[in-house]
Tab-separated table of C-alpha atoms in Angstrom:
chain	number	residue	atom	x	y	z
A	1	MET	CA	47.898	-27.923	2.853
A	2	ALA	CA	49.010	-28.419	-0.754
A	3	ALA	CA	46.560	-31.381	-1.550
A	4	VAL	CA	43.610	-29.053	-0.312
A	5	ARG	CA	45.078	-26.479	-2.255
A	6	ARG	CA	44.777	-28.963	-5.387
A	7	ARG	CA	41.196	-29.766	-4.503
A	8	MET	CA	40.211	-26.000	-4.438
A	9	ILE	CA	42.120	-25.716	-7.409
A	10	GLY	CA	39.725	-28.520	-9.125
A	11	VAL	CA	36.846	-26.849	-8.083
A	12	LEU	CA	37.346	-23.646	-9.426
A	13	ASN	CA	38.412	-25.125	-12.851
A	14	ARG	CA	34.935	-27.136	-13.031
A	15	LEU	CA	33.226	-24.107	-12.107
A	16	SER	CA	34.920	-22.176	-15.024
A	17	THR	CA	33.443	-24.903	-16.893
A	18	TYR	CA	29.983	-23.671	-16.383
A	19	SER	CA	30.568	-20.078	-16.372
A	20	SER	CA	32.541	-19.200	-19.575
A	21	THR	CA	35.836	-17.754	-17.510
A	22	HIS	CA	34.147	-15.805	-15.147
A	23	VAL	CA	31.173	-15.813	-12.562
A	24	GLY	CA	28.477	-13.050	-13.232
A	25	PHE	CA	26.695	-11.331	-9.845
A	26	SER	CA	23.443	-9.678	-11.046
A	27	THR	CA	23.237	-5.959	-10.481
A	28	LEU	CA	19.930	-3.953	-9.355
A	29	SER	CA	18.769	-4.688	-12.517
A	30	HIS	CA	18.226	-8.793	-13.407
A	31	ARG	CA	18.319	-7.965	-17.079
A	32	ARG	CA	22.043	-7.661	-17.226
A	33	GLU	CA	25.261	-8.793	-15.338
A	34	ALA	CA	28.075	-6.864	-13.355
A	35	VAL	CA	31.597	-7.173	-14.700
A	36	TYR	CA	32.501	-8.569	-11.179
A	37	SER	CA	34.743	-12.058	-11.600
A	38	ILE	CA	36.888	-14.010	-9.641
A	39	CYS	CA	40.466	-14.499	-10.550
A	40	HIS	CA	42.403	-17.951	-9.832
A	41	LYS	CA	44.002	-16.660	-6.784
A	42	CYS	CA	41.173	-14.806	-5.327
A	43	ALA	CA	38.538	-17.806	-5.790
A	44	VAL	CA	40.577	-20.087	-4.179
A	45	LEU	CA	40.752	-17.977	-0.990
A	46	ALA	CA	37.124	-17.149	-1.144
A	47	VAL	CA	36.452	-20.843	-1.521
A	48	SER	CA	38.485	-21.490	1.688
A	49	CYS	CA	35.589	-19.470	3.574
A	50	SER	CA	32.780	-21.621	1.916
A	51	SER	CA	31.811	-18.874	-0.334
A	52	VAL	CA	32.217	-18.387	-4.158
A	53	ARG	CA	32.035	-14.954	-4.042
A	54	PRO	CA	34.403	-12.075	-5.774
A	55	GLU	CA	35.646	-11.032	-2.075
A	56	VAL	CA	38.733	-11.074	-0.409
A	57	GLY	CA	38.716	-8.970	2.663
A	58	GLY	CA	35.461	-7.570	2.096
A	59	GLN	CA	36.334	-5.862	-1.198
A	60	ARG	CA	35.175	-6.922	-4.977
A	61	HIS	CA	37.814	-7.266	-7.348
A	62	LEU	CA	36.623	-5.548	-10.743
A	63	LEU	CA	38.081	-6.507	-14.037
A	64	ALA	CA	38.391	-4.253	-16.545
A	65	ASN	CA	38.789	-4.358	-20.301
A	66	ASN	CA	42.322	-5.156	-20.111
A	67	TYR	CA	41.830	-8.461	-18.061
A	68	GLN	CA	43.382	-7.437	-15.054
A	69	CYS	CA	42.564	-8.286	-11.154
A	70	LEU	CA	42.686	-4.267	-10.120
A	71	SER	CA	43.337	-5.351	-6.426
A	72	LEU	CA	45.725	-8.378	-7.291
A	73	GLY	CA	46.963	-7.417	-10.502
A	74	ASN	CA	46.382	-11.146	-11.606
A	75	LYS	CA	46.297	-11.495	-15.581
A	76	MET	CA	42.986	-13.798	-16.355
A	77	GLU	CA	40.638	-13.918	-19.154
A	78	MET	CA	37.523	-11.968	-19.437
A	79	SER	CA	34.776	-11.696	-22.007
A	80	GLN	CA	34.435	-8.604	-24.410
A	81	ASP	CA	30.463	-8.122	-23.749
A	82	SER	CA	28.880	-5.018	-23.871
A	83	TRP	CA	28.194	-4.506	-20.312
A	84	SER	CA	32.381	-4.716	-19.519
A	85	LEU	CA	33.280	-1.391	-18.312
A	86	PRO	CA	36.233	0.481	-19.917
A	87	PRO	CA	39.913	0.332	-18.328
A	88	GLN	CA	40.810	3.108	-15.296
A	89	GLN	CA	41.991	6.103	-17.073
A	90	GLY	CA	42.657	9.909	-15.924
A	91	LEU	CA	39.886	10.714	-13.536
A	92	TYR	CA	37.999	7.781	-14.316
A	93	ASP	CA	37.974	4.577	-12.204
A	94	PRO	CA	35.510	1.618	-12.935
A	95	GLN	CA	35.355	0.766	-9.212
A	96	ASN	CA	33.126	4.012	-8.708
A	97	GLU	CA	30.457	3.017	-10.902
A	98	LYS	CA	27.176	2.020	-9.171
A	99	ASP	CA	23.539	1.165	-10.238
A	100	ALA	CA	20.933	2.969	-8.803
A	101	CYS	CA	17.067	3.065	-8.641
A	102	GLY	CA	14.659	4.845	-10.640
A	103	VAL	CA	12.985	8.103	-9.091
A	104	GLY	CA	10.528	10.192	-11.096
A	105	PHE	CA	8.755	13.416	-9.835
A	106	ILE	CA	5.609	14.712	-10.943
A	107	VAL	CA	3.807	17.672	-9.782
A	108	SER	CA	0.920	20.083	-10.938
A	109	ILE	CA	2.888	23.517	-10.872
A	110	ASP	CA	-0.358	25.619	-10.272
A	111	GLY	CA	-1.029	23.293	-7.109
A	112	THR	CA	-4.292	22.130	-8.453
A	113	ARG	CA	-5.179	18.900	-7.384
A	114	SER	CA	-5.956	16.048	-10.228
A	115	HIS	CA	-6.202	11.952	-10.427
A	116	LYS	CA	-4.189	12.209	-13.792
A	117	ILE	CA	-1.164	13.324	-11.214
A	118	VAL	CA	-1.202	9.764	-9.808
A	119	ARG	CA	-2.356	7.914	-13.319
A	120	ASP	CA	1.068	9.615	-14.793
A	121	ALA	CA	2.942	8.821	-12.055
A	122	GLU	CA	1.932	5.105	-12.710
A	123	LYS	CA	3.240	5.305	-16.410
A	124	LEU	CA	6.399	7.093	-15.100
A	125	ALA	CA	6.880	4.251	-12.803
A	126	MET	CA	6.104	1.401	-15.003
A	127	ARG	CA	8.616	2.684	-17.735
A	128	MET	CA	11.050	2.504	-15.261
A	129	ASN	CA	10.545	-1.120	-14.755
A	130	HIS	CA	14.031	-2.053	-15.896
A	131	ARG	CA	15.372	0.035	-12.944
A	132	GLY	CA	14.811	-2.569	-10.123
A	133	ALA	CA	15.837	-5.965	-9.315
A	134	CYS	CA	13.815	-9.520	-9.654
A	135	ALA	CA	14.052	-12.345	-7.160
A	136	CYS	CA	14.287	-15.774	-8.290
A	137	ASP	CA	10.767	-16.398	-8.582
A	138	ASN	CA	11.176	-13.918	-11.576
A	139	ASP	CA	8.051	-12.019	-10.072
A	140	THR	CA	8.928	-10.536	-6.685
A	141	GLY	CA	10.603	-7.037	-7.297
A	142	ASP	CA	13.073	-5.475	-4.832
A	143	GLY	CA	10.763	-2.523	-4.100
A	144	ALA	CA	8.460	0.100	-5.499
A	145	GLY	CA	6.520	2.830	-3.889
A	146	VAL	CA	4.730	5.822	-4.248
A	147	LEU	CA	4.570	9.247	-2.444
A	148	THR	CA	1.363	11.376	-2.709
A	149	ALA	CA	-0.312	14.279	-1.294
A	150	ILE	CA	-2.840	12.591	1.167
A	151	PRO	CA	-6.334	12.032	-0.657
A	152	HIS	CA	-8.314	13.945	1.627
A	153	ASN	CA	-11.587	13.574	-0.185
A	154	TYR	CA	-11.321	9.605	-1.043
A	155	TYR	CA	-10.177	9.223	2.732
A	156	PHE	CA	-13.133	11.615	4.133
A	157	HIS	CA	-15.813	9.793	1.915
A	158	GLU	CA	-14.309	6.034	2.811
A	159	LEU	CA	-14.512	6.511	6.475
A	160	ARG	CA	-17.795	8.541	6.275
A	161	GLU	CA	-19.526	5.897	3.938
A	162	GLN	CA	-18.035	2.931	5.660
A	163	HIS	CA	-17.240	3.869	9.353
A	164	SER	CA	-19.271	6.550	10.001
A	165	ILE	CA	-16.515	8.909	10.881
A	166	ASP	CA	-15.613	12.446	9.922
A	167	LEU	CA	-12.210	13.577	9.368
A	168	PRO	CA	-11.270	17.101	10.046
A	169	PRO	CA	-10.452	19.354	7.088
A	170	PHE	CA	-7.090	18.478	5.161
A	171	ARG	CA	-4.149	19.363	7.113
A	172	GLN	CA	-5.356	19.093	10.432
A	173	TYR	CA	-4.872	15.376	10.971
A	174	ALA	CA	-1.895	13.085	10.109
A	175	THR	CA	-2.298	9.416	8.697
A	176	GLY	CA	0.207	6.572	7.794
A	177	ILE	CA	0.529	3.170	7.175
A	178	PHE	CA	1.889	0.471	8.906
A	179	TYR	CA	3.508	-2.810	8.599
A	180	LEU	CA	2.451	-5.174	11.132
A	181	ASP	CA	1.495	-8.915	11.804
A	182	LYS	CA	-1.900	-10.049	12.032
A	183	ILE	CA	-0.955	-12.264	15.351
A	184	HIS	CA	0.125	-9.103	17.507
A	185	HIS	CA	-1.290	-6.071	15.763
A	186	ALA	CA	-4.050	-5.279	18.277
A	187	ASP	CA	-1.144	-5.161	21.007
A	188	CYS	CA	0.957	-2.838	18.880
A	189	GLU	CA	-1.746	-0.886	18.161
A	190	ALA	CA	-2.551	-0.261	21.521
A	191	GLN	CA	1.225	0.789	22.324
A	192	PHE	CA	0.928	3.040	19.548
A	193	THR	CA	-2.431	4.663	21.076
A	194	LYS	CA	-0.932	5.071	24.575
A	195	ILE	CA	2.154	6.828	23.419
A	196	ALA	CA	0.127	9.121	21.116
A	197	GLU	CA	-1.769	10.334	23.953
A	198	GLU	CA	1.410	11.054	25.666
A	199	CYS	CA	2.115	13.370	22.547
A	200	ASN	CA	-1.285	15.054	23.152
A	201	LEU	CA	-2.541	13.141	19.787
A	202	LYS	CA	-5.586	10.964	19.868
A	203	VAL	CA	-5.966	7.967	17.366
A	204	LEU	CA	-8.972	8.229	15.217
A	205	TYR	CA	-9.432	5.291	13.769
A	206	TRP	CA	-7.431	2.243	12.592
A	207	ARG	CA	-8.226	1.093	8.957
A	208	THR	CA	-7.017	-2.103	7.279
A	209	VAL	CA	-5.409	-1.373	3.791
A	210	PRO	CA	-7.548	-2.584	1.195
A	211	THR	CA	-5.138	-5.042	-0.946
A	212	ASN	CA	-4.832	-7.782	-3.343
A	213	SER	CA	-1.740	-10.394	-3.277
A	214	ALA	CA	-3.022	-12.384	-6.079
A	215	GLY	CA	-0.714	-10.289	-8.527
A	216	ILE	CA	2.874	-10.544	-6.697
A	217	GLY	CA	5.261	-12.825	-6.202
A	218	GLU	CA	5.953	-15.885	-3.947
A	219	VAL	CA	8.541	-14.216	-2.143
A	220	ALA	CA	7.121	-11.542	-1.747
A	221	ARG	CA	3.726	-12.903	-0.755
A	222	SER	CA	5.706	-15.157	1.791
A	223	GLY	CA	6.418	-12.073	3.931
A	224	GLU	CA	3.382	-9.999	3.309
A	225	PRO	CA	2.902	-7.746	6.076
A	226	PHE	CA	-0.579	-6.832	7.667
A	227	MET	CA	-0.863	-3.456	6.460
A	228	ARG	CA	-2.970	-0.751	8.940
A	229	GLN	CA	-3.331	2.818	8.735
A	230	VAL	CA	-3.763	5.118	11.368
A	231	PHE	CA	-5.722	8.886	11.489
A	232	LEU	CA	-4.849	10.732	14.050
A	233	VAL	CA	-5.898	14.066	15.541
A	234	PRO	CA	-4.649	16.602	18.016
A	235	SER	CA	-5.907	16.467	21.272
A	236	SER	CA	-6.990	20.131	21.487
A	237	PRO	CA	-6.301	22.687	18.494
A	238	VAL	CA	-2.965	23.708	17.973
A	239	PRO	CA	-1.378	25.292	14.808
A	240	GLU	CA	-0.401	23.049	11.686
A	241	GLU	CA	3.572	23.354	12.781
A	242	GLU	CA	2.831	22.154	16.166
A	243	LEU	CA	0.972	19.349	14.876
A	244	GLN	CA	3.869	18.273	12.823
A	245	LYS	CA	6.234	18.450	15.665
A	246	GLN	CA	3.656	16.044	17.814
A	247	VAL	CA	3.403	13.828	14.616
A	248	PHE	CA	7.406	13.767	14.296
A	249	VAL	CA	8.357	12.961	18.121
A	250	LEU	CA	5.403	10.271	18.159
A	251	ARG	CA	6.843	8.401	15.289
A	252	LYS	CA	10.413	8.462	16.811
A	253	ARG	CA	8.931	7.448	20.291
A	254	ALA	CA	6.921	4.766	18.626
A	255	THR	CA	9.548	3.086	16.503
A	256	HIS	CA	12.067	2.903	19.377
A	257	LYS	CA	9.661	1.437	21.611
A	258	ILE	CA	7.153	-0.960	20.319
A	259	PRO	CA	9.676	-3.384	18.252
A	260	LYS	CA	10.853	-6.355	19.800
A	261	PRO	CA	11.956	-9.835	18.398
A	262	GLY	CA	8.891	-11.510	16.846
A	263	VAL	CA	6.939	-8.701	16.702
A	264	ARG	CA	6.552	-6.585	13.525
A	265	PHE	CA	6.132	-3.148	13.321
A	266	TYR	CA	7.389	-0.573	10.721
A	267	ILE	CA	6.081	2.880	10.139
A	268	CYS	CA	6.002	3.546	6.276
A	269	SER	CA	4.945	7.004	6.513
A	270	LEU	CA	3.295	9.459	9.191
A	271	SER	CA	2.590	12.915	8.044
A	272	ASN	CA	-0.454	15.489	7.882
A	273	THR	CA	0.335	16.238	4.271
A	274	THR	CA	1.612	12.928	2.438
A	275	VAL	CA	1.059	9.291	2.643
A	276	ILE	CA	3.430	6.717	0.990
A	277	TYR	CA	2.129	3.153	-0.171
A	278	LYS	CA	5.028	0.810	-1.277
A	279	GLY	CA	6.000	-2.731	-0.857
A	280	GLN	CA	8.243	-5.869	-2.276
A	281	PHE	CA	6.816	-5.156	-5.600
A	282	THR	CA	7.863	-4.435	-9.069
A	283	SER	CA	6.926	-1.108	-10.417
A	284	ASP	CA	3.714	-2.412	-12.156
A	285	GLN	CA	2.480	-4.711	-9.224
A	286	LEU	CA	2.380	-1.819	-6.856
A	287	TRP	CA	-0.538	-0.209	-8.748
A	288	ARG	CA	-2.629	-3.325	-8.732
A	289	TYR	CA	-1.857	-4.286	-5.186
A	290	PHE	CA	-3.474	-1.381	-3.552
A	291	THR	CA	-7.351	-1.445	-4.179
């Protein structure tokens, strides 16, 4: 056992040569490093589990500026970089620090519909690009999306001109985008249509969402879903509140009944008022992907 321990310590010493006294792990933002480090005792325990991670018993050991492992009390060196957190004092505890994604809201106070709101949202999202992480290919984001009121005029003209289908007035139908796969999507859509009928809803049309994957990362492209959009109408005229209840029940039932191993099925949104466009993008890729 002592020999194994000596070999582990030797590995750690070699690791420290490359890590400048600590091993950094990226946060949600890939442009800076977290202050998590591995103390000598912790790292030995981690390596014994074949995982060089700053965790023991599932808990990270955060090192404050006093160079002390707050969990085990082991003294060790740590660089005084600008991203280091201050030591625990008073009601402040650096272990409670967390990074978060950026969120922004843009509305028209008077309720006037305008494409400018979407363009302003694009600027807002792109200016928060630093809030998102990036994969090892340096071009795959950890996710970005936009929720907007259903663009009724666009959908109305698109379905009429391209597919000879007339949509009902706004708020009298529901729509949503689904993540499917090309092999099983027809079967999933058939199951969803059947469940919709059980909820007194009728599928008006399935539409393939126009996309352009040329600008997304390799990792995102390898797992890119087949995006389909559904349009639903009530089987018989109902008040809007009843339509919303039917759509809610449909989504819950479909989410529990349709997914199974090897079959991709995920509902991004399903509503009679809003629609969500999202994916594994950086915030600037989002606006170029959906065409």
